Coordinates of C-alpha atoms in Angstrom, one line a residue:
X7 CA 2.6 -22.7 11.3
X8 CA 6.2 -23.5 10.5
X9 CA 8.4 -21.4 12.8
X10 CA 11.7 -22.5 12.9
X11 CA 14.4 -21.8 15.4
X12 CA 16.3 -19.1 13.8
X13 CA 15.3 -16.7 10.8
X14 CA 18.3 -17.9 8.4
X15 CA 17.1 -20.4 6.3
X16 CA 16.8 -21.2 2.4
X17 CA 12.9 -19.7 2.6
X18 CA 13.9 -16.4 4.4
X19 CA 16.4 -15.8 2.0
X20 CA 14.7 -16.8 -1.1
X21 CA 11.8 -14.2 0.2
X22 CA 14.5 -11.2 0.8
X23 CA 15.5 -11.7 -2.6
X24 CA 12.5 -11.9 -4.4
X25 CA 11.5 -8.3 -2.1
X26 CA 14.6 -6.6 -3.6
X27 CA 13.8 -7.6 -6.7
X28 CA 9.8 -6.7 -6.9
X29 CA 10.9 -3.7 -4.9
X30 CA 13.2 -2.7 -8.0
X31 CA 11.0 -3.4 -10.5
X32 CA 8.6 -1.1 -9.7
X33 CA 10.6 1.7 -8.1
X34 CA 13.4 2.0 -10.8
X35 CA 10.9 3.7 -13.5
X36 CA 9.6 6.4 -10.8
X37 CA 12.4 8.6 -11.7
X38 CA 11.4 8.6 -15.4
X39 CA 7.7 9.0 -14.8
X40 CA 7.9 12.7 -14.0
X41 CA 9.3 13.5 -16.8
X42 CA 7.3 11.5 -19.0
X43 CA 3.8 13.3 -17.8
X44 CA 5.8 16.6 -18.0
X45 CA 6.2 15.3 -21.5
X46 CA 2.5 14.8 -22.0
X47 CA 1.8 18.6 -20.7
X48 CA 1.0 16.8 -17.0
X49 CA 3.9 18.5 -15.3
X50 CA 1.5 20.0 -12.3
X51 CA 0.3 17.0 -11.7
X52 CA 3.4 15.1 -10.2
X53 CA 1.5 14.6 -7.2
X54 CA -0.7 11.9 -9.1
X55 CA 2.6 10.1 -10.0
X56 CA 3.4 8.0 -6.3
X57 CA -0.5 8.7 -4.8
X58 CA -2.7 7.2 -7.7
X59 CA -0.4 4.0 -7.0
X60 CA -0.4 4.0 -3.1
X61 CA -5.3 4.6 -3.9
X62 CA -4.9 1.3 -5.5
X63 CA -2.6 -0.2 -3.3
X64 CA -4.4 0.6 -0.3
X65 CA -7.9 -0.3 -1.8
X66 CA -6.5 -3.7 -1.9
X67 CA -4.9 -4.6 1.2
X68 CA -8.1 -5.7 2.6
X69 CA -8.7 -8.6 -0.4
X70 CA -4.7 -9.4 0.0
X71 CA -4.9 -10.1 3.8
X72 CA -8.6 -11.8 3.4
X73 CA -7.1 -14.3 0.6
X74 CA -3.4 -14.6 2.4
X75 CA -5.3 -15.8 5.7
X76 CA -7.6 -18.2 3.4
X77 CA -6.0 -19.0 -0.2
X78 CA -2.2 -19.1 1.2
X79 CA 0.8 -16.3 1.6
X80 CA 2.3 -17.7 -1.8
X81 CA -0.6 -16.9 -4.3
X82 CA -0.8 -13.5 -2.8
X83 CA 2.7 -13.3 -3.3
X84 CA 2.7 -14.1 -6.9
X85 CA -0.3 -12.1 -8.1
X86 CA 1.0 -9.0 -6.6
X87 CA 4.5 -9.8 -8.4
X88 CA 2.3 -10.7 -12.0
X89 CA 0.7 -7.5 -12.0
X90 CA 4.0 -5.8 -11.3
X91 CA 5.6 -7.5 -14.5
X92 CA 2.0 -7.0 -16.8
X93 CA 2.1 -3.2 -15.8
X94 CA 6.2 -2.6 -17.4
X95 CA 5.2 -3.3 -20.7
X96 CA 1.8 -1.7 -20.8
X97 CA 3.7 2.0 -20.1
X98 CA 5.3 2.4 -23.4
X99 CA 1.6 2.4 -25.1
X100 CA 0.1 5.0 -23.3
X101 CA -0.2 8.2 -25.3
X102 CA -2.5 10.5 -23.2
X103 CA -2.3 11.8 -19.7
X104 CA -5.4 10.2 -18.2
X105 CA -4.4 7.0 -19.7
X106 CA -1.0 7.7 -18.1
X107 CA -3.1 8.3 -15.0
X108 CA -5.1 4.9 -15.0
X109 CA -2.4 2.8 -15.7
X110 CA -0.6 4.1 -12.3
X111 CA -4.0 3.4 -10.9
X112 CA -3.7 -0.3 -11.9
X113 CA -0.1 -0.8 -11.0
X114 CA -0.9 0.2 -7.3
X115 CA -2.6 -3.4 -7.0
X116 CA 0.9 -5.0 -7.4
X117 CA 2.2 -3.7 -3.6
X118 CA -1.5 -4.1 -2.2
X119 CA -0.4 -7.8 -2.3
X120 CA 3.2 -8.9 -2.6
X121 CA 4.3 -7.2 0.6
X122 CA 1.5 -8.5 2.3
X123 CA 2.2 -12.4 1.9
X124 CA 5.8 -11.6 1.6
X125 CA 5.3 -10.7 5.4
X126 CA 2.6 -13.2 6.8
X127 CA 5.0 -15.4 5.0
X128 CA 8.3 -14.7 7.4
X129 CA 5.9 -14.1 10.3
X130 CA 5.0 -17.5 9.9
X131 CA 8.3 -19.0 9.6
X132 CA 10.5 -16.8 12.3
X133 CA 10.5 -17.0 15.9
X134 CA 8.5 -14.6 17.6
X135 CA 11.8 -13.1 20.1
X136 CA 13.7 -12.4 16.9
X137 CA 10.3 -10.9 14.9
X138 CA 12.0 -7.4 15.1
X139 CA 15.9 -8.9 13.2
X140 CA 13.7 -10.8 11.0
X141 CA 11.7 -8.0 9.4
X142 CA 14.9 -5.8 9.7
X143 CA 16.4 -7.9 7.0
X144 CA 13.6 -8.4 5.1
X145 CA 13.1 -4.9 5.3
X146 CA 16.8 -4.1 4.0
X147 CA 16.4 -6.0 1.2
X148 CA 13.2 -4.1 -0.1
X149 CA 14.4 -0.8 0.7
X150 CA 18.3 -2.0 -1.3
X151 CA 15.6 -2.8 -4.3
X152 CA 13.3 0.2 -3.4
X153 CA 16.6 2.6 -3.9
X154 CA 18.5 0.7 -6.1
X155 CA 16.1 0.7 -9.0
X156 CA 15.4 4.9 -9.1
X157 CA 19.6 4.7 -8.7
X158 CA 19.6 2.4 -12.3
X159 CA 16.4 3.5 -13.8
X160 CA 17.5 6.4 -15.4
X161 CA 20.9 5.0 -16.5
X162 CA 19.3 2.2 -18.5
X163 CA 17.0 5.5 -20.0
X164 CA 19.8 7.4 -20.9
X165 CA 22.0 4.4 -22.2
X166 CA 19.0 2.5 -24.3
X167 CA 16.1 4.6 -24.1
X168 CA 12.8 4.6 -22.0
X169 CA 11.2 1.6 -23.3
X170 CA 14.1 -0.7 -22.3
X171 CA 13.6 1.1 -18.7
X172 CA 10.1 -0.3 -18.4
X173 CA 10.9 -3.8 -20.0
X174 CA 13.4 -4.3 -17.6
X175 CA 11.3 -3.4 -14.9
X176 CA 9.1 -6.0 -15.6
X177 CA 12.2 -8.3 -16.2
X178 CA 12.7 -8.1 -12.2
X179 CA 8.8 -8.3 -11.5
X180 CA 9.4 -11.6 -13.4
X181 CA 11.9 -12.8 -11.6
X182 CA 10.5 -12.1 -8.2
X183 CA 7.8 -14.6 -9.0
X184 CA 10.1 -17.4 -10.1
X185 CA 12.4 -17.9 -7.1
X186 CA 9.3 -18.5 -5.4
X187 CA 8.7 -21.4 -7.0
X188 CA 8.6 -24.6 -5.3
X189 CA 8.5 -23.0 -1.9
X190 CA 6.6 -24.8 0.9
X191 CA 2.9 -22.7 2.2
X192 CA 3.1 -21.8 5.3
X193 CA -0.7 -21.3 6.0
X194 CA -2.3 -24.3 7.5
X195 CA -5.9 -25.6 6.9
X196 CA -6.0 -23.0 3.5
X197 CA -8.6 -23.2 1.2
X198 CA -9.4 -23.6 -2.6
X199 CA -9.8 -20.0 -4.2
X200 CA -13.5 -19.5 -4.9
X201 CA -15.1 -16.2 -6.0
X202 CA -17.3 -15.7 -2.7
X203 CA -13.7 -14.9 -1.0
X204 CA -13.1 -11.6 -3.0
X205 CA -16.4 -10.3 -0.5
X206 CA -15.2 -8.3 2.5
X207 CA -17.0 -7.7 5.2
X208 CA -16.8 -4.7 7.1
X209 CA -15.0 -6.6 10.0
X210 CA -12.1 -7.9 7.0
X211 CA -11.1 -4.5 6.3
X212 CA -9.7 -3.0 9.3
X213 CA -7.9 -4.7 12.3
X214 CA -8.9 -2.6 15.8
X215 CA -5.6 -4.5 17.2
X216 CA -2.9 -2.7 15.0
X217 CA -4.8 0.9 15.7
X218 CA -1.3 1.9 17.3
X219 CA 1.3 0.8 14.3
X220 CA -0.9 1.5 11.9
X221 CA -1.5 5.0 12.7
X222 CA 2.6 5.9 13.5
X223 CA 3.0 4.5 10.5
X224 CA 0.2 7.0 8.5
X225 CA 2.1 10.1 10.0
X226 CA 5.8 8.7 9.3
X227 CA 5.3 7.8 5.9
X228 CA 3.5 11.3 4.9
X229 CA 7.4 12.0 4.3
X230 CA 8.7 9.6 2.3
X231 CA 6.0 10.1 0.0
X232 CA 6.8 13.8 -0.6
X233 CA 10.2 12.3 -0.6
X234 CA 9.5 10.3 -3.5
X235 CA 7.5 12.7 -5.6
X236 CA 9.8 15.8 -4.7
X237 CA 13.6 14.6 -4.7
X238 CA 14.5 14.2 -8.2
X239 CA 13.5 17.6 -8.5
X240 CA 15.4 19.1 -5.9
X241 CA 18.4 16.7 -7.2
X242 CA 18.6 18.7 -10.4
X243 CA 18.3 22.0 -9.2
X244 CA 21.6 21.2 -7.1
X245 CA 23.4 20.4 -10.0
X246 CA 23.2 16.6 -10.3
X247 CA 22.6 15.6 -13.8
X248 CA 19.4 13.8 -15.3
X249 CA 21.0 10.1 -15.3
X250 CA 21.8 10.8 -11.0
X251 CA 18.6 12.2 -10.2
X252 CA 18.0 9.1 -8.2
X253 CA 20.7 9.6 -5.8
X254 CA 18.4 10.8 -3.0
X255 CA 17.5 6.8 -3.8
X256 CA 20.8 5.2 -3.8
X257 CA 22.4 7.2 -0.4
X258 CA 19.1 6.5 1.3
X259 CA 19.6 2.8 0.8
X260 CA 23.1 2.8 1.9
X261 CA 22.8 4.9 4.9
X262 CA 19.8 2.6 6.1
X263 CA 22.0 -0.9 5.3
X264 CA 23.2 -1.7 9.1
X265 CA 20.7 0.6 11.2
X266 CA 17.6 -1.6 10.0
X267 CA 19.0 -4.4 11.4
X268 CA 19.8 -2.6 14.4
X269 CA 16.7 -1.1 15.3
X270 CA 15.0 -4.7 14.7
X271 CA 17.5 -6.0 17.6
X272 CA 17.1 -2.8 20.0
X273 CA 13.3 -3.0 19.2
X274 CA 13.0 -7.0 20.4
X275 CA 15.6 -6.3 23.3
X276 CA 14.5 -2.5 24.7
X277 CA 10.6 -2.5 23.0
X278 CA 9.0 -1.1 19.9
X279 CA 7.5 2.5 21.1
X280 CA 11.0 3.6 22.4
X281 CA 12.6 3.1 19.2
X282 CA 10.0 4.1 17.5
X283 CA 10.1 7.4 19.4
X284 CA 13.6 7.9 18.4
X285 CA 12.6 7.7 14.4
X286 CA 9.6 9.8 14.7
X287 CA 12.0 12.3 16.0
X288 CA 14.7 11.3 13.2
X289 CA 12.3 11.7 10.3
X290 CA 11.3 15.4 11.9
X291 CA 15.1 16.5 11.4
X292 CA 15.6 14.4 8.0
X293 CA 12.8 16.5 6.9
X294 CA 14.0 19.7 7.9
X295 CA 17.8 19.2 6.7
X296 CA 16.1 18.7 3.0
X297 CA 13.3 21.8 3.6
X298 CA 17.1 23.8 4.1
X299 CA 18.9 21.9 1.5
X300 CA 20.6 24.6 -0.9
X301 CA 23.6 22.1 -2.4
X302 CA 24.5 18.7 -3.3
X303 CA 26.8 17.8 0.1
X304 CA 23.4 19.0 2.2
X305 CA 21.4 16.7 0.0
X306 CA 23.5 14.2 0.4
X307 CA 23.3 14.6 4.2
X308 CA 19.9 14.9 4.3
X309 CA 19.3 11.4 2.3
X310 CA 21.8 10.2 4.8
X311 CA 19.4 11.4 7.4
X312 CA 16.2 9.9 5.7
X313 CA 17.7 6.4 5.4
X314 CA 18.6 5.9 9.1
X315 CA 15.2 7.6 10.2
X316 CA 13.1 5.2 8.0
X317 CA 15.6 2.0 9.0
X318 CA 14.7 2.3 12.2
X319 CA 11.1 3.2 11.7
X320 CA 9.7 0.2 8.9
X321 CA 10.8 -2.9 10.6
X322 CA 9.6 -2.2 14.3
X323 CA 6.8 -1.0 12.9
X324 CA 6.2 -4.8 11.3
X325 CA 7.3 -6.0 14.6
X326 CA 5.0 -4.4 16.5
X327 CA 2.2 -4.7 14.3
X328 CA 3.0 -9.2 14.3
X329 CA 3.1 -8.5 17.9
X330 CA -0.6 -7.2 18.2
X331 CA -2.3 -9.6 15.4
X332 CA -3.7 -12.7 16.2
X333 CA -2.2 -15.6 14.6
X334 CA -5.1 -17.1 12.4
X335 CA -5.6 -13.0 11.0
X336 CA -2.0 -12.1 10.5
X337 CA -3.0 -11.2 6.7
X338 CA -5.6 -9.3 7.7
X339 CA -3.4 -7.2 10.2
X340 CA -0.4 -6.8 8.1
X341 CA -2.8 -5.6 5.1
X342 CA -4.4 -3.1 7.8
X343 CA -0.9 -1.6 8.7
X344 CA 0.2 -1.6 5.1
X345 CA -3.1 0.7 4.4
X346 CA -2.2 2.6 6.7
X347 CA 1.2 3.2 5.0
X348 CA -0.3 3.3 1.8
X349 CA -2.4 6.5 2.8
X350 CA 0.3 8.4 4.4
X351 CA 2.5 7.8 1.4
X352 CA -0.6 8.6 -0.8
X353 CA -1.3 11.7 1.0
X354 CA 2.3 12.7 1.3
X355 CA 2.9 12.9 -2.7
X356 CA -0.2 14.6 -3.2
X357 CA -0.1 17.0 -0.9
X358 CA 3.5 17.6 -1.1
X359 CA 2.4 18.3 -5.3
X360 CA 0.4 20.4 -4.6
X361 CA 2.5 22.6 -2.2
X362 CA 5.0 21.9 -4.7
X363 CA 3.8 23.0 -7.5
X364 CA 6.0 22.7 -10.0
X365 CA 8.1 25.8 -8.6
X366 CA 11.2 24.6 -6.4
X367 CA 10.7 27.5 -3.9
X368 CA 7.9 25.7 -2.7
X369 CA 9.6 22.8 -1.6
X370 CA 10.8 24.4 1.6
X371 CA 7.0 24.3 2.5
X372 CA 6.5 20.8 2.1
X373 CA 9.0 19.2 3.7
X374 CA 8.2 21.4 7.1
X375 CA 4.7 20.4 6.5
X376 CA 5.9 16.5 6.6
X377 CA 8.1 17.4 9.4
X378 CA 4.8 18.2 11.4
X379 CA 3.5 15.2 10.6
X380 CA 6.1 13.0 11.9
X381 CA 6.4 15.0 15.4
X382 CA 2.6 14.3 15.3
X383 CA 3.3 10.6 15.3
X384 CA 5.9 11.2 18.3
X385 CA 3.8 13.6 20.2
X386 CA 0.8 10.2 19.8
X387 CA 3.3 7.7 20.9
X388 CA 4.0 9.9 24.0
X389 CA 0.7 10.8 25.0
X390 CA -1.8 9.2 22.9
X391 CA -1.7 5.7 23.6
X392 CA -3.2 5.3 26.7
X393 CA -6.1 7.2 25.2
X394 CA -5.8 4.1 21.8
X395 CA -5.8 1.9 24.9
X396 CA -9.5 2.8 26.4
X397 CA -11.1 3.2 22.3
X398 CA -9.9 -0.5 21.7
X399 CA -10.0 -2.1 24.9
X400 CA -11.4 -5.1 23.9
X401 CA -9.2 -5.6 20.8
X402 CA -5.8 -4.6 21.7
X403 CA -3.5 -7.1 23.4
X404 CA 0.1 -6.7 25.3
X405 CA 1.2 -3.4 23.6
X406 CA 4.4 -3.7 25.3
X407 CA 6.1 -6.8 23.9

């Protein structure tokens, strides 16, 4: 352990930095994708798009936080990013819908383990009272990348065509891994990689003492998932043209800029479940205001909307979930939470597809349906932890740090 005695240092910043940019390189071609299965006759089958990706990414949190809490935070780090960078230039090949398909399936292994050691790694280095500011920047910089590269994506498509898009994506992947370079492990008494690590046990995969997070986190995302598949969609039948069908991307970003860092404060000073309570409620009416959205100022609005709901959601949510992991299986707890997130995304693109459609009158539907889920997640925090408390009393620790 190598906690210092504030969170701005050379390694905090070198780790926001390479988030943006792994964040970007993957998100910036998800704009493009829909129309590239449409393309291929797959246009009903959007939902596939974001929740083949998150399968992946999910199946592999468990071997990311096994190896992160044996093999170090940095090689987890890196592999994720490699992947990332291997998967941009493998797009233009594909020629077929199912191998369209698989290749999404195989990309998903790139966020089942950068995130992972990209946040062991500041948990490691950060003290614990400022946990909440720490993962709010951290967080900012991921979600800048996570909107800024649908926002440029489809420019660079329109200005030099789709395979450009995808090299450059794995330009960025590229980059992430390279300003990691030199950086000092953080992990203490790690081990040498050997094969027999890649077995997890039962007891590897799922972290009883995150139960609370992780499950928030399930019902929160279910939104930004639909958000994902659905929003480029609704963008164009507002008006906005092909090349700013990412806008829902760029507003989000900008509207979630100073109120991650916010929440992160609020959450260390006031506690995570209030604030949290506040952005369960937040997503609910972000959801609605897009169900209802009929023009481009109420989209607008309604990204507006999403971006302060999910700034103050993600980075208590890391908080607390840091808060609730012991210290020698922060890896393993983070990747729990992050499976979690990967399933509510998951299910929130698929089943948002497949309300969808394909027929924009359906969208309505969806987005009250994700609305649901998120004042599920409230109505749990209210009344449903004392019940998480008695299930997992001799796993969980001080919920109310």
């Amino acid at each position: 352990m190598t906690e210092q005695k504030n969170i701005f240092s050379l390694q905090f910043f070198l780790l926001c930095l390479s988030s943006f940019l792994f964040f970007a390189s993957f998100n910036m071609i998800v704009p493009d994708l829909y129309d590239y299965l449409t393309s291929m006759g797959g246009g009903e089958m959007k939902g596939y798009v974001i929740s083949l990706f998150t399968i992946t990414a999910g199946l592999s949190r468990p071997f990311s936080g096994k190896l992160a809490d044996t093999i170090g935070r940095i090689p987890v780090m890196i592999l994720g990013a490699v992947v990332c960078f291997i998967m941009g230039f493998m797009y233009p090949l594909v020629g077929s819908i199912w191998a369209f398909l698989l290749l999404r399936f195989l990309h998903g292994f790139s966020t089942g383990f950068k995130p992972t050691g990209t946040s062991a790694y500041i948990a490691d280095i950060v003290p614990a009272h400022r946990r909440g500011e720490a993962m709010g920047y951290s967080g900012l910089f991921g979600s800048i990348g996570m909107a800024a590269g649908p926002s440029f994506g489809p420019k660079i498509t329109e200005a030099f065509g789709l395979d450009t898009m995808f090299h450059t994506s794995s330009a960025l992947a590229l980059l992430s891994v390279l300003i990691l370079i030199g950086m000092k492990e953080t992990l203490t008494n790690k081990q040498r990689f050997h094969p027999r690590l890649l077995k997890v046990k039962k007891n590897e995969i799922f972290e009883p003492r995150v139960f609370n997070p992780s499950l928030f986190f399930l019902l929160t995302s279910f939104s930004f998932g639909a958000a994902l598949t659905l929003m480029p969609d609704l963008a164009i039948d507002v008006g906005f043209s092909q090349s700013n069908k990412g806008i829902f991307f760029g507003v989000f970003v900008l509207s979630s800029l100073i109120i991650r860092v916010l929440a992160g404060k609020a959450s260390d000073k006031f506690g995570r479940v209030i604030v949290l309570k506040y952005a369960a409620i937040a997503i609910v009416i972000a959801d609605l205001m897009v169900a209802f959205t009929t023009t481009q100022t109420m989209l607008i609005a309604s990204s507006v909307a999403f971006g302060v709901a999910v700034g103050m959601n993600t980075p208590t949510i890391y908080a607390w979930t840091i808060d609730l992991s012991l210290d020698k299986a922060r890896g393993k707890g983070l990747a729990t939470m992050y499976i979690a997130l990967e399933i509510g995304i998951g299910l929130g693109a698929f089943i948002a597809g497949y309300i969808y459609s394909n027929q924009i009158e359906n969208l309505r539907t969806a987005f009250i349906v994700c609305a649901g889920a998120s004042l599920i997640g409230f109505l749990f925090l209210t009344f449903g932890l004392d019940w998480s408390q008695r299930v997992f009393k001799r796993y969980l620790i001080d919920e109310t740090s």
